Coordinates of C-alpha atoms (C1' of nucleotides) in Angstrom, one line a residue:
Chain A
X299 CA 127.5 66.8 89.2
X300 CA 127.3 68.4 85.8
X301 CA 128.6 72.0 85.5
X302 CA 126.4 75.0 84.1
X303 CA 125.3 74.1 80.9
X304 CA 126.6 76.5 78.5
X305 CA 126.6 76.8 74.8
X306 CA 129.9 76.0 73.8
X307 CA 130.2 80.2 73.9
X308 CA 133.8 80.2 75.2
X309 CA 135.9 83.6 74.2
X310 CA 137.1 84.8 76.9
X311 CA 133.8 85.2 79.2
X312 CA 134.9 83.2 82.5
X313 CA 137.2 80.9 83.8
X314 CA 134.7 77.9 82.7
X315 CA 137.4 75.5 83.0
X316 CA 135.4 72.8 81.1
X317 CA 137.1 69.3 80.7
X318 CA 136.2 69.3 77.2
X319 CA 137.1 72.8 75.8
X320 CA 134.1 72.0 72.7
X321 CA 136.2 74.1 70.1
X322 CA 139.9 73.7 71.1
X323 CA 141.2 74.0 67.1
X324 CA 139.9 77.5 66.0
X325 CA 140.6 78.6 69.4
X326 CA 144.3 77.5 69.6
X327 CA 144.7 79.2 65.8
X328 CA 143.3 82.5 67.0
X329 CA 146.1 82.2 70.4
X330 CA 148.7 81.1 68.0
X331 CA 147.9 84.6 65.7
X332 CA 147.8 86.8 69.2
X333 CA 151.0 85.3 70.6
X334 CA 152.9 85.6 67.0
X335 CA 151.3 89.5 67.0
X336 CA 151.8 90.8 70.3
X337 CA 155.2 88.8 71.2
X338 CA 156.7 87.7 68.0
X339 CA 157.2 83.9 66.6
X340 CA 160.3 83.3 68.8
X341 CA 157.7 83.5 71.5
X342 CA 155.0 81.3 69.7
X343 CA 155.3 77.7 71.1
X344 CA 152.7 75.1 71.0
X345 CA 152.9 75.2 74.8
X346 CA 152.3 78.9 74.7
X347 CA 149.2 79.1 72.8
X348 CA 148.0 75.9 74.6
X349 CA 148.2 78.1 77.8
X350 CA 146.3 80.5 76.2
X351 CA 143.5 78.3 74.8
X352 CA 143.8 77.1 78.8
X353 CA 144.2 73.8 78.0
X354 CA 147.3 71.8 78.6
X355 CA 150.2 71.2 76.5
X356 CA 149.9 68.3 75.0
X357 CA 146.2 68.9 74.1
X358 CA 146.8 70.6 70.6
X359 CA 148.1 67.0 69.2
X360 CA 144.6 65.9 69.1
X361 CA 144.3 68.6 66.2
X362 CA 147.4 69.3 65.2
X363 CA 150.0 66.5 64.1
X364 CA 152.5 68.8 64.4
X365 CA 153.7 72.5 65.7
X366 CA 153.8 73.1 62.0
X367 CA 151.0 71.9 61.4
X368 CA 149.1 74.9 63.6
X369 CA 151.3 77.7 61.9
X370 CA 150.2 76.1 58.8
X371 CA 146.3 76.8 60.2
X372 CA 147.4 79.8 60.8
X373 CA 149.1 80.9 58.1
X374 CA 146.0 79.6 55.9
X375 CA 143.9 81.6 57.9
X376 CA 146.2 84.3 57.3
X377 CA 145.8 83.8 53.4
X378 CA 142.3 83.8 53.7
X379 CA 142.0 87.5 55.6
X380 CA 144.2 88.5 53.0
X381 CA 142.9 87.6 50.0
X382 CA 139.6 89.3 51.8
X383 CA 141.4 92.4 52.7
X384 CA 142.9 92.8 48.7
X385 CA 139.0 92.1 47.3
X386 CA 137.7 94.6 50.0
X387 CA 140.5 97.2 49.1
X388 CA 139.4 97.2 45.3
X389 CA 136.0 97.4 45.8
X390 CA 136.5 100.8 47.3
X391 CA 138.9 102.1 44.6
X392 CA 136.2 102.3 41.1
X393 CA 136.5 101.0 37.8
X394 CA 139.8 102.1 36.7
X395 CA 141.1 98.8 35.8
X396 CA 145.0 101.3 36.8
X397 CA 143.7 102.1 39.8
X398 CA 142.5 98.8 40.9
X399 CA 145.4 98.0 40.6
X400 CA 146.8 100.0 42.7
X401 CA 144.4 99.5 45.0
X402 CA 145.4 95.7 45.6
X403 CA 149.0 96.4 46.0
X404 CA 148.1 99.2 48.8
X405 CA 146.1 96.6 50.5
X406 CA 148.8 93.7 50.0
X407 CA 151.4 96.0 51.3
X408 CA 148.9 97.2 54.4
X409 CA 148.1 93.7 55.3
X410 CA 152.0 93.3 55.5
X411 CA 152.8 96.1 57.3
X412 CA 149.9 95.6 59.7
X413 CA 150.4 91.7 60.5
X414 CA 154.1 91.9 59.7
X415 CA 154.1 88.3 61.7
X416 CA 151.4 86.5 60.5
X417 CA 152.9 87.9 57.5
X418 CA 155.9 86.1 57.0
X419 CA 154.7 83.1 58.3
X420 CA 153.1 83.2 55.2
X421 CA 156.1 83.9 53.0
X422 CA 158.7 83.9 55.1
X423 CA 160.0 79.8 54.8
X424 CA 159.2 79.1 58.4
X425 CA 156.7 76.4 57.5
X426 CA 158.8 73.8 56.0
X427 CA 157.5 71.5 53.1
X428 CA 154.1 73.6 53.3
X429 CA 152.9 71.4 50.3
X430 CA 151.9 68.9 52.3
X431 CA 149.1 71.2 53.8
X432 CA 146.8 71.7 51.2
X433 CA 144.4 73.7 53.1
X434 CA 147.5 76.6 53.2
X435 CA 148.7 75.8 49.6
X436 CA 144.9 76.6 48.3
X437 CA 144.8 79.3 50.1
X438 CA 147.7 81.0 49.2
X439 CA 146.7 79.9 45.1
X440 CA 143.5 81.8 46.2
X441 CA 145.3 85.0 47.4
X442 CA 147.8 85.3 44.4
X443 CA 144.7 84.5 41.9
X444 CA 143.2 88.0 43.2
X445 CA 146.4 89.7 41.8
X446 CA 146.7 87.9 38.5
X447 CA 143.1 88.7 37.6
X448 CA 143.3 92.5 38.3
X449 CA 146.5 92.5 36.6
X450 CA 144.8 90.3 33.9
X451 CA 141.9 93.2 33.7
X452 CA 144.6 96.0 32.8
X453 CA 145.3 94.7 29.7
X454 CA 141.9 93.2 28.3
X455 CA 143.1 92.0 24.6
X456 CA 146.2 89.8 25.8
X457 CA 146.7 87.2 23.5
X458 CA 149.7 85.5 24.9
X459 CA 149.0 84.3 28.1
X460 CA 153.2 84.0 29.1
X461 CA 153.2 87.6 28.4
X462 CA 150.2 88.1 31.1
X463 CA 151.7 85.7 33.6
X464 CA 155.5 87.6 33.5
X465 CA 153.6 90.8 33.9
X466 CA 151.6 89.3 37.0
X467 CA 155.0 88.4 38.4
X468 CA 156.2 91.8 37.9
X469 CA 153.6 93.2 39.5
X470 CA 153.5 90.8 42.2
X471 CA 157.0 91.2 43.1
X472 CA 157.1 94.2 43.1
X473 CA 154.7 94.6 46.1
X474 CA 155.7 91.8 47.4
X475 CA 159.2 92.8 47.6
X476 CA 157.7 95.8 49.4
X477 CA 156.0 94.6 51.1
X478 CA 159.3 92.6 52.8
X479 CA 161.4 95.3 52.7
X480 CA 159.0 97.5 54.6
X481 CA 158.7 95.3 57.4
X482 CA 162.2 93.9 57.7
X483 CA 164.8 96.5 55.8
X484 CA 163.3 99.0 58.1
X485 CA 162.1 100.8 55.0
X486 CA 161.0 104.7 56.3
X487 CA 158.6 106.7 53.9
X488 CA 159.7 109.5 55.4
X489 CA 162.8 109.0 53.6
X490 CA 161.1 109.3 50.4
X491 CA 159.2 112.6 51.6
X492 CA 155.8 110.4 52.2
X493 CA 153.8 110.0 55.1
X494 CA 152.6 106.7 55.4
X495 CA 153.6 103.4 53.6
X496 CA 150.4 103.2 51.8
X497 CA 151.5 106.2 50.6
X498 CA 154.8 105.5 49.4
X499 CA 152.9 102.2 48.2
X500 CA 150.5 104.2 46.0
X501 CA 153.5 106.3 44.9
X502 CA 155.4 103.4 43.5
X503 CA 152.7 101.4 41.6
X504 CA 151.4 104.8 39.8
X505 CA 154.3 105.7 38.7
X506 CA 155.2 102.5 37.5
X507 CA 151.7 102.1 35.4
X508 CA 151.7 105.3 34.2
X509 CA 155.0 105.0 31.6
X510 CA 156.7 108.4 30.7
X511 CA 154.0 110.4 28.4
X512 CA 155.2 109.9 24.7
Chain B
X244 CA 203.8 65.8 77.6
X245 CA 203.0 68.4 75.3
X246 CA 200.9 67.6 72.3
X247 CA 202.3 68.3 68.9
X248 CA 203.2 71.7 67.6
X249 CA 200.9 72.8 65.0
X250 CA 201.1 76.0 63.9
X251 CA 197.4 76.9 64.3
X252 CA 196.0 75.8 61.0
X253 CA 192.6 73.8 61.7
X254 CA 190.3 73.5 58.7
X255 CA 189.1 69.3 59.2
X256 CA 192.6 68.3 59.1
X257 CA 193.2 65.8 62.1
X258 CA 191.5 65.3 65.1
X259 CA 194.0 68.0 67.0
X260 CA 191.4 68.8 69.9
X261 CA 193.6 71.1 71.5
X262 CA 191.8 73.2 74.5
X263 CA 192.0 76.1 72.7
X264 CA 190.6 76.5 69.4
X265 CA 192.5 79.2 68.1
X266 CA 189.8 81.0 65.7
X267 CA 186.8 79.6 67.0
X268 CA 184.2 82.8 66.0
X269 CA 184.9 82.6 62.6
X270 CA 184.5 78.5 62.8
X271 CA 181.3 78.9 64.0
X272 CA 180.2 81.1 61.9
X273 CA 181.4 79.3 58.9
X274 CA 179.6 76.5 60.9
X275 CA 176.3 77.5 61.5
X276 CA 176.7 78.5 57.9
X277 CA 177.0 75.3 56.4
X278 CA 174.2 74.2 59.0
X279 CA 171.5 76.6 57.7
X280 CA 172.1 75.3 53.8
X281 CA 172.1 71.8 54.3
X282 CA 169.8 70.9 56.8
X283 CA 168.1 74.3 57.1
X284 CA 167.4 76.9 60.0
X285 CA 165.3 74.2 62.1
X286 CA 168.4 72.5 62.6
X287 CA 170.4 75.5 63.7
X288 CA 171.1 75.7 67.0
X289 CA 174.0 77.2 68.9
X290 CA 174.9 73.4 70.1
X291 CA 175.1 71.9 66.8
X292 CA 177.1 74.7 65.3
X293 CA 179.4 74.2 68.7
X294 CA 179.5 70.5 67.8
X295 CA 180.5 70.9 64.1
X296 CA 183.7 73.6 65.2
X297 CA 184.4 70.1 67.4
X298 CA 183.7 72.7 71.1
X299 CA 181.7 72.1 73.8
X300 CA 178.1 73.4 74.4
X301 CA 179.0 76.8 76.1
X302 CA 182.3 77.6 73.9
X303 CA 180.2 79.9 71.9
X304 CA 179.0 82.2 74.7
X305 CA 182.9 83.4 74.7
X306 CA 182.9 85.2 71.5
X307 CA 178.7 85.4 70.9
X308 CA 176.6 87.4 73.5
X309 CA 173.5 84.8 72.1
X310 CA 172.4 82.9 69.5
X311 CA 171.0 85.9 67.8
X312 CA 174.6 87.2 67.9
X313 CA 176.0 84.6 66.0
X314 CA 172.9 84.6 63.4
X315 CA 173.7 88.1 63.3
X316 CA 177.4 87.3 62.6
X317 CA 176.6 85.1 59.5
X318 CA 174.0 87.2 58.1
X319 CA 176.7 89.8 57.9
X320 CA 179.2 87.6 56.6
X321 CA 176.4 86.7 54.2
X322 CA 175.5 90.5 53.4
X323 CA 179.4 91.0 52.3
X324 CA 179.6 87.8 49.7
X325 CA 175.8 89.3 48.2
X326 CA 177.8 92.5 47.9
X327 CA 180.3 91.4 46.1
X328 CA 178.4 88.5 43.9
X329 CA 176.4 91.6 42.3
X330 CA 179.3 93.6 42.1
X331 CA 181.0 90.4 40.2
X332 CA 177.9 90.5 38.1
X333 CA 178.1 93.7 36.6
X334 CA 181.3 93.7 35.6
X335 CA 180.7 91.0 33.3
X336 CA 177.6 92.9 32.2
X337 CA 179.9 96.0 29.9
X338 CA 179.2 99.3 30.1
X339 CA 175.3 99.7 29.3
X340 CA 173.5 101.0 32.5
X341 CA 170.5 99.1 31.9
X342 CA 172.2 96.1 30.7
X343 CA 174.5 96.4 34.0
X344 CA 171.3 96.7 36.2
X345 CA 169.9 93.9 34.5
X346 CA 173.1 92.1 35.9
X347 CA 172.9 93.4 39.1
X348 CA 169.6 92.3 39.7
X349 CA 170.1 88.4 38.0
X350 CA 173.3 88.4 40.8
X351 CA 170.6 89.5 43.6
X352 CA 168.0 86.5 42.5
X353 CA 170.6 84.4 42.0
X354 CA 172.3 84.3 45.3
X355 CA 169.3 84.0 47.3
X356 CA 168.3 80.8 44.9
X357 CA 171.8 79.2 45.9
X358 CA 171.6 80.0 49.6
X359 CA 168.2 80.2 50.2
X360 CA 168.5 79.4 54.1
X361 CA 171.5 82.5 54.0
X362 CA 169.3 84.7 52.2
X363 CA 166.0 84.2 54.2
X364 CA 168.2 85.0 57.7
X365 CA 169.8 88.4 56.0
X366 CA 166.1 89.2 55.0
X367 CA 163.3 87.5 56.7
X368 CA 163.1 89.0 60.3
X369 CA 164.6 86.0 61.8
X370 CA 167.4 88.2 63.8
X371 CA 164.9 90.6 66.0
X372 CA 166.5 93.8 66.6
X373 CA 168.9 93.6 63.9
X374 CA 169.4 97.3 64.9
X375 CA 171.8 96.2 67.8
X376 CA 174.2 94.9 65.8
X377 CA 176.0 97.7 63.5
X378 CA 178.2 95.2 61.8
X379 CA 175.0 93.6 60.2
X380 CA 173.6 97.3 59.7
X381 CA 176.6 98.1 57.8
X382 CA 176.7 95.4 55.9
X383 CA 173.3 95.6 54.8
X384 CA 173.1 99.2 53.5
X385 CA 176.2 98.3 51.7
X386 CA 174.7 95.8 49.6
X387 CA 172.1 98.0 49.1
X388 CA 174.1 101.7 48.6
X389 CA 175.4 99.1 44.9
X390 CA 171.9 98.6 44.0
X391 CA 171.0 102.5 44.4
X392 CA 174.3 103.2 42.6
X393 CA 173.3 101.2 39.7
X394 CA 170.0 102.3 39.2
X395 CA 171.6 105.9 40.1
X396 CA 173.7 105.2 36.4
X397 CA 170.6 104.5 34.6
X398 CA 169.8 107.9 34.6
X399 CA 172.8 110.4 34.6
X400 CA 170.7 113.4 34.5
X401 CA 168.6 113.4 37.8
X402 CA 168.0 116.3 39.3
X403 CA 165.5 115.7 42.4
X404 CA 167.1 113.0 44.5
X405 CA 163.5 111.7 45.7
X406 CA 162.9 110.5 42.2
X407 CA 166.3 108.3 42.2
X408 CA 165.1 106.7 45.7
X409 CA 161.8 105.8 44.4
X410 CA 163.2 104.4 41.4
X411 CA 166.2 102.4 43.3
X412 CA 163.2 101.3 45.6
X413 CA 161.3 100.2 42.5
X414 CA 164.3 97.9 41.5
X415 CA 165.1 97.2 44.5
X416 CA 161.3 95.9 45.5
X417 CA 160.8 93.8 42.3
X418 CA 164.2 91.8 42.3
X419 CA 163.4 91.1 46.2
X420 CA 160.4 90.3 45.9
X421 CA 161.2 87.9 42.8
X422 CA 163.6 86.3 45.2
X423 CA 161.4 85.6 48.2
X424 CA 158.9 84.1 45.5
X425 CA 161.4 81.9 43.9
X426 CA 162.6 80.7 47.5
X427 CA 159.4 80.4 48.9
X428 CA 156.5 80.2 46.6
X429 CA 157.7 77.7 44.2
X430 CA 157.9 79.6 41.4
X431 CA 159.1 77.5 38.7
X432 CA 160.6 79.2 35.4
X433 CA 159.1 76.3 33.3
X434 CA 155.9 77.5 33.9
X435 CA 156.6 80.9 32.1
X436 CA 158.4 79.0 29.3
X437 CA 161.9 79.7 30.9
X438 CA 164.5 77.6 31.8
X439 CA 166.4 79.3 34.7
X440 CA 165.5 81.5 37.6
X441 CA 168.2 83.5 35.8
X442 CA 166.5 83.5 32.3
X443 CA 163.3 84.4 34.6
X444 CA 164.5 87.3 36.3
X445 CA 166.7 88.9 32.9
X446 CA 163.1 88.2 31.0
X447 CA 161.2 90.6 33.7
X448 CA 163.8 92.9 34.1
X449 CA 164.6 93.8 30.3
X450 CA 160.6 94.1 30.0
X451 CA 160.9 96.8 32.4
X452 CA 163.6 98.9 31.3
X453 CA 162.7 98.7 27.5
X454 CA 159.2 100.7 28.0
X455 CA 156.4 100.0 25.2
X456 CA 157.9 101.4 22.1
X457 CA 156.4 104.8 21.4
Chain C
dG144 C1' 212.4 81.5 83.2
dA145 C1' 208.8 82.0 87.1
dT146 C1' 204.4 84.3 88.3
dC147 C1' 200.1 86.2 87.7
dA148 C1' 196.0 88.0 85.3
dA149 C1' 193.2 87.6 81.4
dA150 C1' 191.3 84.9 77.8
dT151 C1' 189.4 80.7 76.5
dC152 C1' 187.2 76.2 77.1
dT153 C1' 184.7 72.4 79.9
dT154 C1' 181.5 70.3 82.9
dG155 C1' 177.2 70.6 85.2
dA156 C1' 173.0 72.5 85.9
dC157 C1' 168.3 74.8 85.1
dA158 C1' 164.0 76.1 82.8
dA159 C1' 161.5 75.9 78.5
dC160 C1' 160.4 73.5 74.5
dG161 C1' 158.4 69.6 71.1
dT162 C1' 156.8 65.2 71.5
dT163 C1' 155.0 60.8 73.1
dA164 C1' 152.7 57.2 76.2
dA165 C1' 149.4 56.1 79.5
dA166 C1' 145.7 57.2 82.1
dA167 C1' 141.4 60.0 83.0
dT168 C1' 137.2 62.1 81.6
dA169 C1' 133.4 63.5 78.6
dA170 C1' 130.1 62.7 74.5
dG171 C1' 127.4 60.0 71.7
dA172 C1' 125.4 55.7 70.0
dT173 C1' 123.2 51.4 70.8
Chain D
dA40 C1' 122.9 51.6 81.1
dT41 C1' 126.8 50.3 78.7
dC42 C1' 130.3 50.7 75.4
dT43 C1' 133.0 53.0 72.1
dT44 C1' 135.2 56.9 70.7
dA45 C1' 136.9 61.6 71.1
dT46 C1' 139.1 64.7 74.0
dT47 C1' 142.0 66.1 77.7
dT48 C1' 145.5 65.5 81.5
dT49 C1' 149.6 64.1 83.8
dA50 C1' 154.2 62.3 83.4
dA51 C1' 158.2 61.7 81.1
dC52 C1' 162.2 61.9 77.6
dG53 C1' 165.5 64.2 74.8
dT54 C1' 166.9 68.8 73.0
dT55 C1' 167.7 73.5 73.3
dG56 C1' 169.4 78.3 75.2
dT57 C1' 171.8 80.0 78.9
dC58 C1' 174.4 80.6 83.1
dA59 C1' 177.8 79.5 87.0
dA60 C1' 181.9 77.4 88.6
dG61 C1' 186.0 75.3 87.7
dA62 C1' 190.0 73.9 84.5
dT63 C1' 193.4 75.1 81.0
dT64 C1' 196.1 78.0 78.1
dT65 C1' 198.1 82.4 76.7
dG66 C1' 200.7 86.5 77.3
dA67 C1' 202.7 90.1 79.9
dT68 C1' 205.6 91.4 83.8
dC69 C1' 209.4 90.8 86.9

DNA sequence: GATCAAATCTTGACAACGTTAAAATAAGAT
DNA sequence: ATCTTATTTTAACGTTGTCAAGATTTGATC
């Protein structure tokens, strides 16, 4: 009476409507990142993505304590993709330690804009008392570590490191902030006679690294 | 058998539960308010804020289309107060432009460090289609038309108006962004040899406007 | 002042949600 | 083959957003 023997390939290939799903976590993060996506987080309830995994709704507390523990998973993942997405962008832009730079904050500001809802899951204070996932806070370390190195590499002979930290948090906030204000404040590049945000992104940092000729 | 005659004034004085309310939409708002700072946006709900004005579950829907409408409500309210803390700010600040931008922006970081839940529903894409309700839009280019104005000061003499949007952006991206990371990513001031969030922000801020002596 | 319409509030209900408990099923070890 | 454990299901509870129907108050009109 057993049923097909498959290997554990799931996806979505067939209604194989297996007792034991065989991969239920993963699978339930990758629902819970469609649904938040395609529908928005007011839409994303455990129930929801359990439907989507096609398993029932109370089979995510076998891998999830919580509902916030699987936006943390998700969120984590998020961190991950984007700290890939930041290394990937520089690698493209040379050795210009400037225009690596610059490079990272167009790909920070990208990932935002393109994932504005995994997005601010990740920043946006919907997981509550996210230290007690350590899997998301490493992650996110990991992500802002990208940024403080490249900004570290712009100016080699820094003795102080406070000095190279503030000017890690400028830079940091500064796409940050854009990245926010992009995908919330309705922010058009248009506006500002650009065509695209990474644009208006590249625009912004350049100008900023570049300090008025003296 | 009439109950006594008060003359409208509510505030928590006395259990008068009268049928009518009398200014219930403001109540509510000034309930869900308190709500969202002390117990936080998870424990927001349209019931509890009817609970708190002392109504019943579907008083709300009189004077609130949904519960979006009355997030919206606050976050306008909220939009008005962050107007007029920066504009407090700045007048304390003298007459120096940069010193009066520096003021402006330690007024925006400081507001969303004291109402962190307030701040995170103005900004963090919590209200969808915030476009539907032009009291919140109003609101929210208000607080930002004192920003532009401010950085507008800093340089008397600007001919192209694309450059004074870029450069308002620029301010405007680095003090928001320095407020969602003080919010949300634990920044902590100690760790850049600070004391306050304030000291924090005035440290990055003069940085920026005082460029590398040349 | 009596009457009537509009505004305001309440009770009661419904579906969806997060979560738990108990029972059912599969997988793996002995 | 049996037993233990991991995984999943069904059923249920309390809470939420929301609506419909009825109750109460207010204010205008006669």
């Amino acid at each position: 009476m057993k049923s097909v023997e498959q290997p554990a390939s799931e996806s979505l290939s067939g209604a194989g409507q297996r007792y034991h799903h065989g991969d239920l976590a993963p699978a339930l993060v990758q629902a819970a990142r469609e649904i938040l996506e395609t529908e928005g987080l007011s839409k994303l309830s455990l129930r929801a993505a359990a439907r989507r995994a096609g398993v029932s709704q109370a089979a995510p507390y076998h891998h999830f304590r919580d509902k916030t523990a699987l936006l943390a998973a998700v969120a984590a993942e998020g961190h991950r993709t984007f700290t890939r997405a930041m290394v990937e962008g520089m690698s493209q832009a040379g050795t210009d330690p400037a225009e690596r730079l610059v490079a990272c904050g167009v790909a920070y500001v990208d990932f935002a804009t393109h994932n504005p809802g995994l997005f601010r899951l990740m920043f946006g204070g919907t997981i509550e008392q996210c230290e007690i996932f350590p899997d998301l806070v490493a992650a996110g370390a990991a992500s802002y570590r990208v940024l403080e190195d490249t900004v570290a590499a712009l100016t080699p002979g820094q003795s102080e490191p406070e000095a190279l930290q503030i000017q890690a948090l400028d830079a940091w906030s500064t796409v940050h902030g854009l990245a926010m204000l992009m995908i919330d404040g309705g922010l058009d590049p248009v506006h500002y006679g650009l065509d695209s945000t990474s644009d208006l992104t590249r625009a912004l940092l350049r100008r900023r690294l570049t300090p008025l000729s003296c």
